[in-house]
XYZ file of C-alpha atoms in Angstrom:
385
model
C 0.000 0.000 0.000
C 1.222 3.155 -1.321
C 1.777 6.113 2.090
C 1.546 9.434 1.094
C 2.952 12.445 3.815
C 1.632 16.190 4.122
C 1.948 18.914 6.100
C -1.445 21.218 6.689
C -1.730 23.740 8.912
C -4.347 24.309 12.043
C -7.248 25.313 8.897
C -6.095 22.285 6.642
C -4.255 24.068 4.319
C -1.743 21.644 2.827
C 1.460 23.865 2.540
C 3.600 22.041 0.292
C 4.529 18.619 -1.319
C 4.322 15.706 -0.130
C 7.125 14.970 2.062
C 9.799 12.745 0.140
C 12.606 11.187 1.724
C 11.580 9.836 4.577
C 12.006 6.595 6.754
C 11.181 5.172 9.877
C 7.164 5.758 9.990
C 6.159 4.243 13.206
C 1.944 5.357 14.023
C 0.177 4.053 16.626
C -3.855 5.194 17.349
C -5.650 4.018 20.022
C -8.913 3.463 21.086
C -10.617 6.252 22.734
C -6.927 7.972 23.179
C -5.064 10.254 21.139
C -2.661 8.590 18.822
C 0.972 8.597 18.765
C 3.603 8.810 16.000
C 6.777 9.700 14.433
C 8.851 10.172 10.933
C 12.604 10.696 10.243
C 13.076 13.084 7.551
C 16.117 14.640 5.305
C 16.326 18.204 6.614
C 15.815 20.435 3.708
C 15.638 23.488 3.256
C 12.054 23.101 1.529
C 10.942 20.357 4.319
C 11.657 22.655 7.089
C 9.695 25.504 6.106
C 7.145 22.948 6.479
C 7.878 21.765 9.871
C 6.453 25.242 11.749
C 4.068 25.119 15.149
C 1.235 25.121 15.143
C 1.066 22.786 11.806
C -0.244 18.900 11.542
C 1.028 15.985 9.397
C -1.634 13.689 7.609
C -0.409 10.126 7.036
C -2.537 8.671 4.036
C -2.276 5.454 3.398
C -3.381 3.423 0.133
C -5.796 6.704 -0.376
C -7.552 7.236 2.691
C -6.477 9.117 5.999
C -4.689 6.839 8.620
C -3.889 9.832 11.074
C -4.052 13.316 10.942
C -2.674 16.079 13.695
C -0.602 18.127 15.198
C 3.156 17.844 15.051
C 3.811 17.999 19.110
C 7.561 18.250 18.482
C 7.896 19.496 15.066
C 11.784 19.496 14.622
C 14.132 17.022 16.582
C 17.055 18.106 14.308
C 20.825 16.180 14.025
C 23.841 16.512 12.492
C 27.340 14.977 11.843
C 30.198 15.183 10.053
C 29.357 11.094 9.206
C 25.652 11.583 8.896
C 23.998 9.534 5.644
C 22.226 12.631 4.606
C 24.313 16.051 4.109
C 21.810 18.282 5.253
C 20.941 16.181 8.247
C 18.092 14.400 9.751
C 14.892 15.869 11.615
C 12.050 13.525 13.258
C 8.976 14.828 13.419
C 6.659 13.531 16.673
C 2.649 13.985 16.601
C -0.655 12.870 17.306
C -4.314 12.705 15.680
C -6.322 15.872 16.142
C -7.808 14.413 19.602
C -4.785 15.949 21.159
C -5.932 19.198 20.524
C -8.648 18.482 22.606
C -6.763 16.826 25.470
C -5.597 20.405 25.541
C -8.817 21.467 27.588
C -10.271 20.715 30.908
C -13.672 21.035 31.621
C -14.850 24.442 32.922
C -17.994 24.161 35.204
C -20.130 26.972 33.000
C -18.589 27.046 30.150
C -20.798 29.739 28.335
C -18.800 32.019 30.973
C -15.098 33.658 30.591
C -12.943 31.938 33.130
C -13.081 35.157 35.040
C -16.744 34.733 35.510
C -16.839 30.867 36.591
C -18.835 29.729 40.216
C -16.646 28.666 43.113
C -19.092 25.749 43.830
C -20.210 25.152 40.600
C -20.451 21.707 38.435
C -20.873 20.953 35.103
C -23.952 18.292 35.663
C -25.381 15.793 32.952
C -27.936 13.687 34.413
C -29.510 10.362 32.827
C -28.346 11.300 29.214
C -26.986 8.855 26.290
C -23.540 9.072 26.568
C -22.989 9.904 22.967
C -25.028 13.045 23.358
C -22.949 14.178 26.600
C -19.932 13.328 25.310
C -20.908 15.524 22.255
C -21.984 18.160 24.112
C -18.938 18.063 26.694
C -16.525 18.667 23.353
C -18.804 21.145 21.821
C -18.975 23.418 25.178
C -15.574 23.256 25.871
C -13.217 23.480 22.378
C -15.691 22.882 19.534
C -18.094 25.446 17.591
C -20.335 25.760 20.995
C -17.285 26.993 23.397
C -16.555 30.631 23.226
C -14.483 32.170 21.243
C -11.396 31.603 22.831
C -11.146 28.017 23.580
C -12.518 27.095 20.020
C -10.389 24.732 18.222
C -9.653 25.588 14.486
C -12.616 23.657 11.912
C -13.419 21.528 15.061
C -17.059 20.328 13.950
C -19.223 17.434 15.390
C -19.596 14.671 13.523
C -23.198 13.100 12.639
C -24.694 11.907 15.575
C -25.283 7.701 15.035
C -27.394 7.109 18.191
C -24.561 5.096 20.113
C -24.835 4.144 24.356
C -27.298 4.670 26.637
C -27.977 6.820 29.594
C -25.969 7.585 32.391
C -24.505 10.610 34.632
C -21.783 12.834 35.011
C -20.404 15.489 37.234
C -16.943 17.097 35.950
C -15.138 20.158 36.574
C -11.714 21.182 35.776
C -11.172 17.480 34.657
C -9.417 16.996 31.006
C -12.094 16.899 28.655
C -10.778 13.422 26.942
C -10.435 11.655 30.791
C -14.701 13.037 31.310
C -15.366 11.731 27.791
C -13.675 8.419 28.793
C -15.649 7.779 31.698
C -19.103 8.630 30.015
C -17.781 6.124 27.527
C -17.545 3.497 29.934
C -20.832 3.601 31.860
C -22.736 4.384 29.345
C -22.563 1.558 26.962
C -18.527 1.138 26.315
C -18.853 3.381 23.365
C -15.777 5.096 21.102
C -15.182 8.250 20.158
C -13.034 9.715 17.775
C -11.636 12.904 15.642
C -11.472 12.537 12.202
C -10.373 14.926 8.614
C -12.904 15.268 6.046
C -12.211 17.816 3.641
C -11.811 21.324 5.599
C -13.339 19.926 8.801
C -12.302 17.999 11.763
C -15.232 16.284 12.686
C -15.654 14.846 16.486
C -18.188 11.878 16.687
C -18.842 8.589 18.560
C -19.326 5.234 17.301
C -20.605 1.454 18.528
C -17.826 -0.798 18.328
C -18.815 -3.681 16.603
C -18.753 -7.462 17.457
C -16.549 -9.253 14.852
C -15.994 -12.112 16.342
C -17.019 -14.694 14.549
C -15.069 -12.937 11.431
C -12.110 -11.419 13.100
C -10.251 -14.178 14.737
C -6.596 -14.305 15.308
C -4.137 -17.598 16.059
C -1.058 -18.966 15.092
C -2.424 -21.488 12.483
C -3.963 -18.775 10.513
C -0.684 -16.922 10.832
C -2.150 -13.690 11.740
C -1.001 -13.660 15.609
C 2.351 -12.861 17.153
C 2.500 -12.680 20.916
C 0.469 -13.018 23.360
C 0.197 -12.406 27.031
C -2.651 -13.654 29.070
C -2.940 -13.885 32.734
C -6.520 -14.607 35.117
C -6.371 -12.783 38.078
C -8.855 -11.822 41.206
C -10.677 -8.186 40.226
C -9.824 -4.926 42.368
C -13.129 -4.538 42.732
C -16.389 -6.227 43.083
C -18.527 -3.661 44.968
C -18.332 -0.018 44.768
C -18.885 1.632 47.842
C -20.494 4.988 46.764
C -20.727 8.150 49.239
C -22.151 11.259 48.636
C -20.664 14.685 49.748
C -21.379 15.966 52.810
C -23.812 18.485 53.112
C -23.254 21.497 56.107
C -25.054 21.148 58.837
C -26.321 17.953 57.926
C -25.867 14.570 59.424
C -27.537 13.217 56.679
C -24.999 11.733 53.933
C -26.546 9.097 50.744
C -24.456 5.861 50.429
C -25.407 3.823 47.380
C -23.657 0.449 46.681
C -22.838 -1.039 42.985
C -21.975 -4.891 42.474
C -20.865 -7.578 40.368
C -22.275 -10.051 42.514
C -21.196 -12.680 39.046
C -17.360 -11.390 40.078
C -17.618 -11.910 44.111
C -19.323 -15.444 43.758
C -16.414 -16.524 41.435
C -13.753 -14.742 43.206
C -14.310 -13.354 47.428
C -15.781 -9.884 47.563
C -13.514 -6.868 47.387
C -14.661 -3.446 48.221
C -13.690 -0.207 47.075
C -14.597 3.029 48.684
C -15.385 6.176 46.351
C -16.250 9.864 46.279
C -19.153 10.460 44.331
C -19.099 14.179 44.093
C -22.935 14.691 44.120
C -25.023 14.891 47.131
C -27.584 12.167 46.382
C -28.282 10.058 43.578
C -31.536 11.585 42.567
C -29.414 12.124 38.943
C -28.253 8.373 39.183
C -24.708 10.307 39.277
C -23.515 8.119 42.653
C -24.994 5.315 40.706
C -22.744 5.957 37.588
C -19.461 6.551 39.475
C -19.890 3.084 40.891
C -20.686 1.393 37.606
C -17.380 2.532 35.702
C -15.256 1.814 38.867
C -16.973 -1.982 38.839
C -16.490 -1.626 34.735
C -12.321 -1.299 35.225
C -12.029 -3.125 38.663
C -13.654 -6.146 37.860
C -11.820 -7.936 34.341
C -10.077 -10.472 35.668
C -8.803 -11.903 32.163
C -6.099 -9.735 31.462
C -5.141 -10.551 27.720
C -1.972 -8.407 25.266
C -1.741 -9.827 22.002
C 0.272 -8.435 18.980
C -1.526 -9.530 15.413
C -0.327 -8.837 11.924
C -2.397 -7.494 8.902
C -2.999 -10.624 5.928
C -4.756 -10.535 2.723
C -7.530 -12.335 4.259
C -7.963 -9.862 7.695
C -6.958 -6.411 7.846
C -7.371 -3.544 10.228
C -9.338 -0.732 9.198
C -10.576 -2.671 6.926
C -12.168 -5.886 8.827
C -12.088 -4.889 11.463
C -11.630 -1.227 13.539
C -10.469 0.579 17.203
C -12.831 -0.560 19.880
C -14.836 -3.788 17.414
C -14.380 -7.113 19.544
C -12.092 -9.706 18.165
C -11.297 -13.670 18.856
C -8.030 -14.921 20.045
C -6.930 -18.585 19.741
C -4.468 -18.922 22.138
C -1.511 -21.882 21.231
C -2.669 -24.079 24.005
C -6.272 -24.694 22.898
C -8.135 -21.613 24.798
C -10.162 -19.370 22.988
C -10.639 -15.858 24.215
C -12.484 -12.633 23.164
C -11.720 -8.717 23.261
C -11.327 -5.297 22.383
C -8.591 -3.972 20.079
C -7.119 -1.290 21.797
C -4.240 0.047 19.393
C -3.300 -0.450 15.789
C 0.300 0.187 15.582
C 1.681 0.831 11.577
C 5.359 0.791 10.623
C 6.874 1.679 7.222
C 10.112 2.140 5.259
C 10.238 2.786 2.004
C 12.888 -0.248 1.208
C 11.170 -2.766 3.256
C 7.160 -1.824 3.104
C 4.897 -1.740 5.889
C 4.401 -3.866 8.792
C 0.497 -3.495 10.620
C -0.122 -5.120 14.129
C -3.099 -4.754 16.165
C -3.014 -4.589 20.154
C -5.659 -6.402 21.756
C -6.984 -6.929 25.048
C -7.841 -5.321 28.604
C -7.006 -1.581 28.983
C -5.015 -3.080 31.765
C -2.856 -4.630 29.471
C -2.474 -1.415 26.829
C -1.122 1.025 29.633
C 0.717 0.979 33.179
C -2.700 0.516 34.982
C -1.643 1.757 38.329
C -0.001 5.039 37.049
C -2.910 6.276 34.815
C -5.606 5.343 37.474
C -4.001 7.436 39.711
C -3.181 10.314 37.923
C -7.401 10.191 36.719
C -8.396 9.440 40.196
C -6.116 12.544 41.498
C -7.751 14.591 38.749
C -11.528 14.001 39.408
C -10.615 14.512 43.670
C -8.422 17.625 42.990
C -11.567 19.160 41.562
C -13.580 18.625 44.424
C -11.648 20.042 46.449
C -12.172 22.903 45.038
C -15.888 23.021 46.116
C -15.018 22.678 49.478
């Protein structure tokens, strides 16, 4: 497949030709993340007026747009007096265009300048489909609906398809994309996504689809590579929800969420949380304890690596999010989510494509990002208080 590399900038303005010359392609996008690549390039003179902030590269691939966004580290320029290339070498690092929107948090009224923002204020969505708050969270805080400001260049959303169902949310100075997550997961395990078309950036969500019975990976078929899969007890079988405390009150609302499935097979393991709503008369307290139950309690904990073949490809049979079948060498069949499709090209030796699947456990360092999201979401509250 043919890869084709430009350079646009923040209103999708290509701004020159394609790049030539370059090696070392390595992409990776992720599901419900912002993606993550890089490109070595010769350094000249025509390339680097290119390479300015504030500009994106688009990787196309056999015709159709693989990534697209900002360069986050547009120049990472050497030299030497030995160096291949005369003119030296510059790698270019970016992203997809959901990075631009991991820029923003979450402002509590976000109609208002930041000067004019509440003290105890909350941005509150209460029993809504998740694809319609996470539309609307985008919209309010970066996309055409957010003032002025904190609009994001040709930032549109996307058609809506009708994807998840209800739940709740409470957010304020959160990052948009960590808000977004979370509706995702309580309210139906939904994706979301930025994508080029034409002059527009368009923001949507999608239903990850079921493939398999069609998209099934093992050694005999010669389409898997690795795989790591452990069982293990959950971190969490009930969710011990507590609302905030009210002044002057003795009264506080405690509402409990279980996988009672989970605690029969395994012992019952209880995690305490802060809801950050008074009650559940939103079914907020109710939501906070379904997406902690959602990450605490997968005990399969599978990492596979895959590799494109004529017969299965990704983005093609199969997409970020869909649910796949693994054949595992020693007879075991097991099913889940592709988390990352990772593509890496040279021009002498082609392309290589290999899809990531499994538990989000098994994608990232678990304890690390929990943390930092859990440390988000409190730090906010106590700002209320």
């Amino acid at each position: 497949m043919a890869i084709t590399l430009l350079i646009t900038d923040e209103n999708l303005t290509v701004q020159g030709d394609p790049l030539s010359g370059w090696s070392n392609l390595d992409v990776t996008i992720k599901f419900n993340e912002p993606a993550s690549g890089s490109v070595s390039l010769p350094a000249y003179p025509e390339v680097m007026e290119q390479l300015q902030p504030g500009n994106r590269l688009v990787v196309i691939r056999d015709q159709s747009i693989w990534c697209a966004g900002p360069m986050e580290q547009p120049t990472d320029y050497s030299w030497s007096v030995d160096s291949a290339r005369g003119v030296g070498e510059v790698t270019v690092n970016f992203s997809d265009d959901l990075a631009t929107i991991a820029g923003h948090i979450t402002w509590p009224e976000p109609a208002l300048t930041w000067a004019g923002q509440h003290g105890d204020t909350w941005r509150t969505f209460t029993a809504t489909n998740s694809e319609t708050l996470i539309r609307a969270l985008v919209n309010e805080n970066c996309g055409p609906g957010a003032i002025t400001a904190r609009r994001i260049p040709n930032l549109v959303l996307d058609t809506a398809v009708g994807a998840g169902t209800n739940t709740a949310l409470s957010t304020r100075f959160e990052p948009v994309l960590e808000a977004c997550r979370r509706a995702a997961s309580a309210g139906g395990s939904i994706g979301f996504r930025a994508r080029q078309d034409g002059s527009q950036i368009k923001f949507g969500c999608y239903t990850p689809a079921d493939k398999t019975a069609t998209a099934r990976f093992s050694v005999g078929l010669g389409n898997l590579r690795g795989v790591q899969y452990s069982q293990s007890a959950p971190t969490s079988t009930h969710a011990l929800v507590a609302g905030t405390e009210t002044a002057g009150s003795s009264v506080r609302t405690y509402v409990e969420v279980a996988n009672t499935a989970a605690a029969a097979t395994w012992w019952r393991v209880e995690k305490y949380l802060d809801g950050g709503a008074e009650d559940d008369t939103t079914g907020e307290l109710t939501a906070a304890g379904t997406s902690e139950i959602a990450e605490g309690a997968a005990p399969v904990t599978l990492a596979t690596v895959t590799v494109d073949t004529e017969d299965l490809q990704a983005g093609r049979d199969y997409q970020l999010g869909d649910r796949v079948t693994i054949a595992l060498p020693h007879g075991l069949q097991v099913t889940d989510v592709v988390r990352a499709i990772h593509l890496q090209a040279t021009p002498d030796d082609g392309e290589q494509v290999a899809s990531v699947v499994g538990s989000q456990d098994a994608t990232t360092d678990p304890q690390t990002v929990r943390l930092i999201r859990t440390l988000s979401r409190r730090l906010g509250r106590l700002e209320t208080r």
